[in-house]
Amino acid sequence: MTRIESLIRNIPDFPKPGILFKDITPMLGDAQALAEAVEALRAPYADHRVDQVVGMESRGFLMGPALAIRLGAGFVPVRKPGKLPAATLSESYELEYGTDSVEIHADAIRPGQQVLIHDDVVATGGTAMAATRLVQRLGGVVVGYSFLIELSFLPGADTLRAVAPVHSLMRV
Ligand code: AMP
């Protein structure tokens, strides 16, 4: 097991019964693992043009800006409804029970910009797909997805692969 893998903590039944929560905070708190993780996230895209890294609230905000700096890109937050102060676009996505939505600033991405979408964990892929639609509505081109952890018992990443390559540091 790598240093990064050994520092991802499994928390059963958080935030509700039946969920095995992947807690990345021990990895974030380890200087060597943190640096290795940023480099490993960057590696697949080192030779690509990435103009913007889009990170999803809230754990996509932890590594996203560091990844953006290493790629020479900007960082754009995708947030839960009502958090972004200027004009926004919104996209809804299905949950097990009901729907949720995410927002982006309407001027955050310029037409033709190449975008990498990042989060800590991909589960159903619903959040990343909603972010994809936001980027595309602004004229951006999703060139890839970058996750620390892919829950491979769910089809989320496969849905995203139809849009652009998916790179995950760990598949569990
Ligand atoms: P999804 O839209 O189903 O792919 O869910 C992705 C979002 O939920 C991400 O923002 C993750 O941070 C969070 N998430 C889903 N499952 C887990 C899990 N088992 N552990 C930690 N975070 C999770």
XYZ file of N, CA, C and O and ligand atoms in Angstrom:
711
model
N 0.839 -1.194 0.000
C 0.000 0.000 0.000
C 0.882 1.255 0.000
O 1.899 1.304 0.663
N 0.498 2.242 -0.760
C 1.289 3.470 -0.800
C 1.027 4.300 0.463
O 0.064 4.058 1.199
N 1.922 5.282 0.662
C 1.750 6.187 1.799
C 0.386 6.889 1.733
O -0.302 7.037 2.740
N 0.009 7.304 0.516
C -1.274 8.014 0.363
C -2.432 7.089 0.773
O -3.274 7.457 1.591
N -2.436 5.875 0.213
C -3.532 4.921 0.515
C -3.637 4.647 2.010
O -4.737 4.556 2.553
N -2.469 4.512 2.652
C -2.489 4.152 4.074
C -3.031 5.288 4.932
O -3.387 5.075 6.097
N -3.106 6.499 4.358
C -3.568 7.656 5.129
C -4.997 8.068 4.774
O -5.451 9.144 5.145
N -5.713 7.215 4.020
C -7.144 7.435 3.801
C -7.878 6.593 4.844
O -7.706 5.375 4.918
N -8.692 7.258 5.644
C -9.337 6.582 6.783
C -10.779 6.251 6.428
O -11.496 7.101 5.899
N -11.177 5.010 6.719
C -12.563 4.588 6.477
C -13.394 4.807 7.736
O -13.062 4.286 8.799
N -14.475 5.577 7.615
C -15.360 5.830 8.762
C -16.724 5.200 8.459
O -17.469 5.733 7.623
N -17.048 4.069 9.120
C -18.345 3.432 8.844
C -19.513 4.275 9.338
O -19.409 4.973 10.356
N -20.609 4.213 8.581
C -21.881 4.823 8.978
C -21.789 6.334 9.169
O -22.424 6.895 10.061
N -20.980 7.002 8.350
C -20.921 8.473 8.357
C -21.147 8.957 6.929
O -20.537 8.426 6.006
N -21.964 9.969 6.708
C -22.780 10.720 7.675
C -24.090 10.026 8.019
O -24.849 10.555 8.829
N -24.347 8.849 7.403
C -25.556 8.105 7.793
C -25.303 6.612 7.683
O -24.335 6.185 7.032
N -26.150 5.790 8.301
C -25.929 4.350 8.310
C -25.775 3.796 6.892
O -26.477 4.214 5.968
N -24.812 2.873 6.735
C -24.612 2.207 5.451
C -23.561 2.865 4.569
O -23.133 2.272 3.581
N -23.129 4.098 4.897
C -22.100 4.777 4.100
C -20.737 4.526 4.748
O -20.566 4.741 5.949
N -19.776 4.057 3.936
C -18.392 3.945 4.402
C -17.665 5.189 3.902
O -17.301 5.279 2.727
N -17.492 6.154 4.804
C -16.961 7.463 4.418
C -15.448 7.402 4.256
O -14.730 6.912 5.129
N -14.961 7.920 3.146
C -13.516 7.980 2.876
C -13.001 9.321 3.373
O -13.268 10.358 2.742
N -12.285 9.302 4.473
C -11.798 10.521 5.117
C -10.363 10.793 4.676
O -9.443 10.046 5.035
N -10.176 11.881 3.911
C -8.839 12.178 3.376
C -8.019 13.067 4.315
O -6.874 13.377 4.008
N -8.581 13.456 5.473
C -7.866 14.440 6.305
C -6.533 13.916 6.855
O -5.589 14.710 6.955
N -6.379 12.604 7.172
C -5.034 12.168 7.604
C -3.992 12.353 6.494
O -2.852 12.740 6.760
N -4.397 12.119 5.252
C -3.488 12.316 4.117
C -3.145 13.795 3.949
O -1.982 14.155 3.736
N -4.156 14.670 4.110
C -3.906 16.113 3.982
C -2.926 16.602 5.045
O -2.154 17.537 4.819
N -2.959 15.966 6.211
C -2.127 16.394 7.330
C -0.708 15.862 7.286
O 0.104 16.179 8.157
N -0.386 15.058 6.276
C 0.945 14.467 6.152
C 1.668 15.149 4.995
O 1.265 15.006 3.832
N 2.708 15.902 5.311
C 3.353 16.761 4.296
C 3.788 15.960 3.068
O 3.581 16.388 1.927
N 4.389 14.776 3.304
C 4.907 13.997 2.167
C 3.768 13.451 1.317
O 3.791 13.529 0.084
N 2.745 12.891 1.964
C 1.618 12.319 1.222
C 0.867 13.409 0.461
O 0.442 13.199 -0.685
N 0.727 14.575 1.075
C 0.022 15.685 0.417
C 0.745 16.086 -0.869
O 0.127 16.226 -1.931
N 2.059 16.236 -0.770
C 2.840 16.618 -1.952
C 2.772 15.524 -3.015
O 2.619 15.809 -4.210
N 2.872 14.261 -2.582
C 2.810 13.140 -3.541
C 1.451 13.097 -4.229
O 1.356 12.803 -5.424
N 0.395 13.369 -3.483
C -0.955 13.301 -4.050
C -1.149 14.380 -5.113
O -1.702 14.115 -6.181
N -0.676 15.588 -4.840
C -0.808 16.663 -5.833
C -0.058 16.280 -7.107
O -0.568 16.436 -8.225
N 1.160 15.740 -6.944
C 1.941 15.355 -8.128
C 1.274 14.214 -8.889
O 1.277 14.186 -10.122
N 0.688 13.266 -8.149
C 0.037 12.123 -8.809
C -1.236 12.563 -9.538
O -1.568 12.021 -10.593
N -1.937 13.543 -8.982
C -3.122 14.073 -9.675
C -2.711 14.817 -10.942
O -3.390 14.764 -11.965
N -1.574 15.504 -10.872
C -1.105 16.299 -12.010
C -0.584 15.431 -13.152
O -0.781 15.765 -14.335
N 0.090 14.326 -12.807
C 0.873 13.562 -13.792
C 0.117 13.253 -15.092
O 0.651 13.492 -16.181
N -1.150 12.737 -15.036
C -1.811 12.365 -16.294
C -2.089 13.563 -17.202
O -2.313 13.376 -18.398
N -2.076 14.773 -16.636
C -2.445 15.961 -17.409
C -1.251 16.898 -17.632
O -1.423 18.005 -18.139
N -0.055 16.427 -17.255
C 1.137 17.297 -17.320
C 1.397 17.796 -18.734
O 1.876 18.909 -18.914
N 1.070 16.990 -19.747
C 1.331 17.383 -21.138
C 0.080 17.891 -21.844
O 0.054 18.004 -23.065
N -0.991 18.146 -21.091
C -2.232 18.649 -21.678
C -2.349 20.142 -21.395
O -1.802 20.636 -20.414
N -3.118 20.806 -22.238
C -3.454 22.195 -21.904
C -4.684 22.172 -21.007
O -5.741 21.673 -21.394
N -4.532 22.639 -19.790
C -5.676 22.776 -18.874
C -5.753 24.251 -18.495
O -4.806 24.800 -17.929
N -6.869 24.895 -18.821
C -7.027 26.319 -18.513
C -7.647 26.532 -17.135
O -7.322 27.497 -16.446
N -8.578 25.648 -16.773
C -9.275 25.796 -15.491
C -9.450 24.422 -14.837
O -9.809 23.457 -15.523
N -9.201 24.374 -13.537
C -9.598 23.207 -12.742
C -10.896 23.578 -12.046
O -10.966 24.610 -11.362
N -11.931 22.780 -12.250
C -13.212 22.979 -11.570
C -13.265 22.011 -10.388
O -13.132 20.797 -10.566
N -13.447 22.555 -9.189
C -13.516 21.719 -7.982
C -14.893 21.798 -7.365
O -15.500 22.860 -7.312
N -15.396 20.648 -6.912
C -16.740 20.580 -6.350
C -16.734 20.777 -4.833
O -15.880 20.236 -4.126
N -17.713 21.561 -4.369
C -17.882 21.773 -2.919
C -18.117 20.439 -2.228
O -18.926 19.655 -2.698
N -17.526 20.218 -1.116
C -16.528 21.110 -0.560
C -15.136 20.495 -0.580
O -14.131 21.215 -0.547
N -15.053 19.183 -0.686
C -13.708 18.590 -0.603
C -12.934 18.704 -1.913
O -11.717 18.468 -1.924
N -13.613 19.103 -2.989
C -12.887 19.429 -4.223
C -12.122 20.739 -4.106
O -11.313 21.080 -4.962
N -12.396 21.487 -3.018
C -11.690 22.758 -2.796
C -10.350 22.541 -2.085
O -9.558 23.469 -1.970
N -10.140 21.330 -1.565
C -8.945 21.106 -0.736
C -7.693 20.928 -1.584
O -6.661 21.527 -1.297
N -7.800 20.072 -2.605
C -6.645 19.794 -3.469
C -6.739 20.549 -4.796
O -5.732 20.701 -5.483
N -7.938 20.973 -5.180
C -8.146 21.567 -6.500
C -7.232 22.756 -6.781
O -6.590 22.805 -7.839
N -7.144 23.729 -5.874
C -6.283 24.877 -6.159
C -4.800 24.497 -6.267
O -4.082 25.042 -7.106
N -4.341 23.548 -5.446
C -2.938 23.108 -5.545
C -2.688 22.439 -6.894
O -1.663 22.678 -7.548
N -3.647 21.627 -7.326
C -3.547 20.975 -8.630
C -3.529 22.022 -9.740
O -2.737 21.937 -10.688
N -4.386 23.029 -9.610
C -4.447 24.092 -10.623
C -3.106 24.816 -10.729
O -2.608 25.055 -11.835
N -2.501 25.137 -9.593
C -1.202 25.835 -9.610
C -0.167 24.988 -10.350
O 0.577 25.482 -11.200
N -0.144 23.678 -10.043
C 0.855 22.798 -10.680
C 0.616 22.648 -12.183
O 1.533 22.330 -12.918
N -0.637 22.827 -12.614
C -0.949 22.698 -14.043
C -0.895 24.050 -14.759
O -1.138 24.123 -15.958
N -0.631 25.116 -14.019
C -0.641 26.444 -14.623
C -2.038 26.885 -15.022
O -2.220 27.628 -15.987
N -3.048 26.412 -14.275
C -4.457 26.705 -14.584
C -5.058 27.577 -13.489
O -4.483 27.736 -12.412
N -6.252 28.109 -13.774
C -7.037 28.770 -12.744
C -7.872 27.748 -11.987
O -7.895 26.558 -12.334
N -8.555 28.209 -10.939
C -9.435 27.328 -10.173
C -10.834 27.938 -10.136
O -10.993 29.134 -9.873
N -11.837 27.097 -10.395
C -13.239 27.538 -10.401
C -14.036 26.661 -9.434
O -14.072 25.439 -9.602
N -14.686 27.265 -8.434
C -15.508 26.460 -7.527
C -16.907 26.216 -8.092
O -17.529 27.127 -8.623
N -17.359 24.977 -7.956
C -18.775 24.639 -8.193
C -19.384 24.426 -6.816
O -18.877 23.621 -6.022
N -20.464 25.190 -6.527
C -20.945 25.226 -5.153
C -22.392 24.817 -5.018
O -23.138 24.747 -5.995
N -22.787 24.560 -3.788
C -24.179 24.260 -3.485
C -25.012 25.531 -3.675
O -24.462 26.639 -3.650
N -26.316 25.396 -3.857
C -27.148 26.553 -4.201
C -27.058 27.685 -3.182
O -26.987 27.450 -1.976
N -27.030 28.903 -3.701
C -27.102 30.087 -2.843
C -25.790 30.533 -2.243
O -25.776 31.468 -1.441
N -24.673 29.898 -2.597
C -23.375 30.249 -1.988
C -22.574 31.226 -2.834
O -21.759 31.971 -2.299
N -22.761 31.179 -4.150
C -21.957 32.045 -5.019
C -22.649 33.397 -5.153
O -23.849 33.460 -5.437
N -21.898 34.501 -4.981
C -22.541 35.815 -4.866
C -22.958 36.475 -6.176
O -23.889 37.287 -6.170
N -22.287 36.184 -7.287
C -22.605 36.857 -8.559
C -23.599 36.000 -9.355
O -24.137 35.013 -8.843
N -23.848 36.379 -10.611
C -24.809 35.636 -11.453
C -24.318 34.207 -11.661
O -23.127 33.972 -11.885
N -25.251 33.251 -11.566
C -24.873 31.828 -11.641
C -25.696 31.078 -12.686
O -26.781 31.507 -13.080
N -25.184 29.906 -13.055
C -25.933 28.870 -13.777
C -26.099 27.717 -12.798
O -25.205 27.473 -11.970
N -27.210 26.995 -12.940
C -27.501 25.903 -12.008
C -27.829 24.623 -12.775
O -28.408 24.674 -13.860
N -27.457 23.493 -12.206
C -27.805 22.179 -12.770
C -28.262 21.252 -11.649
O -27.618 21.181 -10.610
N -29.343 20.531 -11.901
C -29.841 19.559 -10.925
C -29.369 18.159 -11.286
O -29.078 17.873 -12.438
N -29.295 17.302 -10.271
C -28.970 15.896 -10.520
C -29.734 15.028 -9.537
O -30.148 15.486 -8.472
N -29.900 13.771 -9.923
C -30.712 12.827 -9.149
C -29.929 12.274 -7.965
O -28.763 11.928 -8.085
N -30.609 12.196 -6.833
C -30.079 11.460 -5.686
C -30.918 10.200 -5.524
O -31.898 9.993 -6.240
N -30.526 9.363 -4.567
C -31.315 8.149 -4.324
C -32.766 8.526 -4.014
O -33.703 7.930 -4.522
N -32.901 9.568 -3.179
C -34.239 10.098 -2.881
C -34.217 11.580 -3.198
O -33.574 12.348 -2.504
N -34.865 11.976 -4.294
C -34.973 13.396 -4.634
C -33.855 13.886 -5.534
O -33.180 13.094 -6.188
N -33.690 15.204 -5.552
C -32.667 15.809 -6.411
C -31.857 16.828 -5.613
O -32.272 17.260 -4.540
N -30.704 17.178 -6.165
C -29.853 18.213 -5.582
C -29.375 19.085 -6.740
O -29.567 18.725 -7.899
N -28.772 20.225 -6.421
C -28.251 21.032 -7.525
C -26.946 21.710 -7.144
O -26.606 21.826 -5.954
N -26.221 22.105 -8.178
C -24.943 22.798 -8.007
C -24.922 24.007 -8.924
O -25.652 24.056 -9.917
N -24.065 24.981 -8.553
C -24.013 26.243 -9.305
C -22.572 26.626 -9.638
O -21.628 26.232 -8.940
N -22.465 27.424 -10.698
C -21.158 27.980 -11.108
C -21.391 29.451 -11.462
O -22.490 29.816 -11.897
N -20.390 30.273 -11.265
C -20.517 31.664 -11.712
C -20.590 31.699 -13.243
O -19.806 31.026 -13.930
N -21.505 32.501 -13.753
C -21.775 32.538 -15.198
C -20.581 33.034 -16.007
O -20.491 32.754 -17.203
N -19.661 33.759 -15.343
C -18.493 34.270 -16.077
C -17.202 33.521 -15.725
O -16.105 33.981 -16.013
N -17.342 32.330 -15.103
C -16.156 31.634 -14.582
C -15.329 30.958 -15.667
O -14.126 30.737 -15.490
N -15.978 30.591 -16.774
C -15.281 29.876 -17.846
C -15.602 30.549 -19.169
O -16.765 30.858 -19.445
N -14.562 30.759 -19.963
C -14.761 31.380 -21.278
C -14.906 30.298 -22.342
O -14.319 29.208 -22.209
N -15.659 30.576 -23.400
C -15.837 29.577 -24.459
C -14.490 29.083 -24.980
O -13.573 29.885 -25.198
N -14.376 27.773 -25.130
C -13.148 27.168 -25.655
C -12.127 26.815 -24.593
O -11.145 26.139 -24.886
N -12.332 27.254 -23.356
C -11.369 26.896 -22.315
C -11.423 25.404 -22.024
O -12.498 24.783 -22.044
N -10.247 24.840 -21.747
C -10.139 23.406 -21.462
C -10.165 23.215 -19.949
O -9.422 23.875 -19.218
N -11.034 22.304 -19.515
C -11.380 22.199 -18.098
C -11.128 20.786 -17.585
O -11.510 19.800 -18.221
N -10.511 20.722 -16.400
C -10.333 19.466 -15.673
C -11.255 19.512 -14.454
O -11.213 20.487 -13.693
N -12.087 18.502 -14.284
C -13.022 18.469 -13.155
C -12.440 17.587 -12.055
O -12.016 16.453 -12.310
N -12.421 18.129 -10.828
C -11.759 17.437 -9.712
C -12.659 17.344 -8.484
O -13.376 18.285 -8.141
N -12.580 16.189 -7.811
C -13.212 16.030 -6.494
C -12.410 14.994 -5.715
O -11.541 14.329 -6.277
N -12.706 14.848 -4.412
C -11.964 13.841 -3.652
C -12.440 12.439 -3.999
O -11.640 11.553 -4.280
N -13.770 12.243 -4.016
C -14.351 10.916 -4.228
C -15.369 10.995 -5.362
O -16.150 11.951 -5.430
N -15.374 9.987 -6.255
C -16.482 9.854 -7.198
C -17.262 8.605 -6.811
O -16.693 7.522 -6.664
N -18.561 8.805 -6.602
C -19.434 7.694 -6.217
C -20.378 7.396 -7.384
O -20.025 6.643 -8.293
N -21.553 8.009 -7.424
C -22.465 7.792 -8.564
C -22.043 8.593 -9.799
O -22.519 8.327 -10.904
N -21.212 9.610 -9.601
C -20.825 10.487 -10.713
C -21.830 11.599 -10.974
O -21.608 12.423 -11.863
N -22.898 11.642 -10.188
C -23.947 12.638 -10.422
C -23.447 14.067 -10.283
O -23.784 14.935 -11.100
N -22.630 14.325 -9.265
C -22.109 15.677 -9.044
C -21.173 16.079 -10.182
O -21.264 17.189 -10.713
N -20.283 15.171 -10.552
C -19.315 15.482 -11.617
C -20.036 15.675 -12.947
O -19.633 16.516 -13.761
N -21.113 14.915 -13.178
C -21.853 15.071 -14.438
C -22.597 16.403 -14.456
O -22.650 17.074 -15.501
N -23.134 16.821 -13.313
C -23.789 18.133 -13.244
C -22.764 19.242 -13.495
O -23.038 20.205 -14.217
N -21.562 19.091 -12.931
C -20.484 20.068 -13.175
C -20.109 20.087 -14.647
O -19.859 21.152 -15.222
N -20.109 18.911 -15.267
C -19.813 18.808 -16.703
C -20.809 19.633 -17.512
O -20.423 20.395 -18.413
N -22.093 19.495 -17.186
C -23.120 20.239 -17.929
C -22.951 21.743 -17.734
O -23.133 22.525 -18.669
N -22.580 22.162 -16.521
C -22.350 23.596 -16.275
C -21.207 24.112 -17.146
O -21.320 25.171 -17.771
N -20.099 23.369 -17.168
C -18.932 23.771 -17.965
C -19.313 23.843 -19.438
O -18.987 24.819 -20.132
N -20.037 22.832 -19.912
C -20.400 22.797 -21.334
C -21.359 23.930 -21.696
O -21.263 24.508 -22.776
N -22.275 24.268 -20.780
C -23.200 25.376 -21.061
C -22.463 26.704 -21.195
O -22.925 27.614 -21.885
N -21.299 26.816 -20.533
C -20.493 28.039 -20.638
C -19.545 27.993 -21.834
O -18.746 28.919 -22.037
N -19.598 26.904 -22.592
C -18.735 26.791 -23.774
C -17.379 26.182 -23.493
O -16.514 26.138 -24.371
N -17.165 25.708 -22.267
C -15.908 25.047 -21.917
C -15.874 23.616 -22.436
O -16.917 23.028 -22.730
N -14.665 23.086 -22.526
C -14.472 21.712 -23.003
C -13.884 20.898 -21.854
O -12.791 21.217 -21.362
N -14.616 19.873 -21.409
C -14.097 19.011 -20.339
C -13.079 18.061 -20.952
O -13.424 17.243 -21.810
N -11.807 18.203 -20.525
C -10.741 17.368 -21.096
C -10.378 16.206 -20.178
O -9.627 15.315 -20.573
N -10.910 16.201 -18.944
C -10.606 15.087 -18.061
C -11.242 15.256 -16.698
O -11.789 16.324 -16.372
N -11.171 14.149 -15.942
C -11.654 14.119 -14.562
C -10.523 13.603 -13.693
O -9.787 12.696 -14.097
N -10.454 14.133 -12.490
C -9.363 13.797 -11.587
C -9.929 13.590 -10.186
O -10.494 14.515 -9.604
N -9.798 12.377 -9.688
C -10.308 12.055 -8.347
C -9.208 11.393 -7.529
O -8.343 10.707 -8.075
N -9.300 11.558 -6.225
C -8.412 10.788 -5.359
C -8.898 9.346 -5.283
O -8.107 8.416 -5.367
N -10.209 9.179 -5.139
C -10.766 7.850 -4.874
C -11.973 7.612 -5.761
O -12.887 8.449 -5.824
N -11.964 6.457 -6.416
C -13.099 6.046 -7.248
C -13.749 4.843 -6.578
O -13.070 3.857 -6.301
N -15.038 4.956 -6.288
C -15.758 3.822 -5.698
C -16.191 2.931 -6.862
O -17.182 3.201 -7.533
N -15.417 1.868 -7.108
C -15.571 1.133 -8.363
C -16.772 0.187 -8.351
O -17.113 -0.369 -9.386
N -17.425 0.036 -7.192
C -18.655 -0.770 -7.161
C -19.855 0.040 -7.663
O -20.949 -0.504 -7.822
N -19.625 1.329 -7.924
C -20.672 2.177 -8.511
C -20.264 2.542 -9.935
O -19.074 2.644 -10.235
N -21.247 2.739 -10.831
C -20.902 2.974 -12.238
C -20.541 4.419 -12.561
O -20.425 4.780 -13.725
N -20.340 5.259 -11.538
C -20.154 6.695 -11.749
C -19.063 7.028 -12.741
O -19.276 7.783 -13.698
N -17.877 6.459 -12.528
C -16.747 6.819 -13.384
C -16.974 6.359 -14.812
O -16.526 7.013 -15.756
N -17.694 5.249 -15.001
C -17.950 4.762 -16.365
C -18.811 5.763 -17.136
O -18.599 5.986 -18.331
N -19.779 6.360 -16.455
C -20.624 7.371 -17.099
C -19.765 8.553 -17.549
O -19.946 9.085 -18.646
N -18.826 8.954 -16.693
C -17.976 10.107 -17.005
C -17.018 9.792 -18.148
O -16.696 10.670 -18.956
N -16.562 8.532 -18.224
C -15.598 8.140 -19.268
C -16.162 8.351 -20.665
O -15.401 8.470 -21.627
N -17.487 8.376 -20.786
C -18.094 8.653 -22.092
C -17.831 10.099 -22.519
O -17.918 10.423 -23.698
N -17.508 10.967 -21.551
C -17.253 12.385 -21.847
C -15.757 12.649 -22.032
O -15.349 13.288 -23.003
N -14.942 12.161 -21.095
C -13.494 12.441 -21.116
C -12.785 11.410 -20.224
O -13.437 10.766 -19.397
N -11.470 11.274 -20.358
C -10.738 10.307 -19.528
C -10.888 10.593 -18.026
O -10.962 11.749 -17.620
N -10.947 9.525 -17.239
C -11.059 9.630 -15.782
C -9.773 9.072 -15.165
O -9.387 7.944 -15.472
N -9.121 9.871 -14.318
C -7.936 9.393 -13.604
C -8.198 9.469 -12.107
O -8.514 10.535 -11.578
N -8.084 8.324 -11.430
C -8.284 8.260 -9.987
C -7.028 7.657 -9.370
O -6.492 6.678 -9.897
N -6.570 8.256 -8.263
C -5.368 7.719 -7.625
C -5.617 6.346 -7.045
O -4.711 5.522 -6.973
N -6.850 6.105 -6.604
C -7.209 4.836 -5.963
C -8.561 4.370 -6.445
O -9.476 5.196 -6.563
N -8.685 3.071 -6.682
C -10.006 2.488 -6.974
C -10.290 1.505 -5.856
O -9.481 0.627 -5.581
N -11.408 1.697 -5.182
C -11.723 0.822 -4.031
C -13.095 0.212 -4.225
O -13.891 0.675 -5.033
P -21.527 11.348 -6.425
O -22.209 12.570 -6.984
O -22.478 10.265 -6.048
O -20.407 10.851 -7.315
O -20.914 11.768 -5.042
C -19.763 12.481 -5.009
C -19.732 13.442 -3.841
O -20.113 12.849 -2.611
C -18.338 13.939 -3.676
O -18.353 15.328 -3.441
C -17.771 13.161 -2.522
O -16.966 13.982 -1.741
C -18.997 12.670 -1.752
N -18.947 11.228 -1.416
C -19.724 10.253 -1.941
N -19.464 9.064 -1.384
C -18.487 9.284 -0.477
C -17.769 8.430 0.435
N -18.002 7.111 0.541
N -16.830 9.008 1.205
C -16.569 10.332 1.121
N -17.219 11.169 0.305
C -18.162 10.661 -0.495
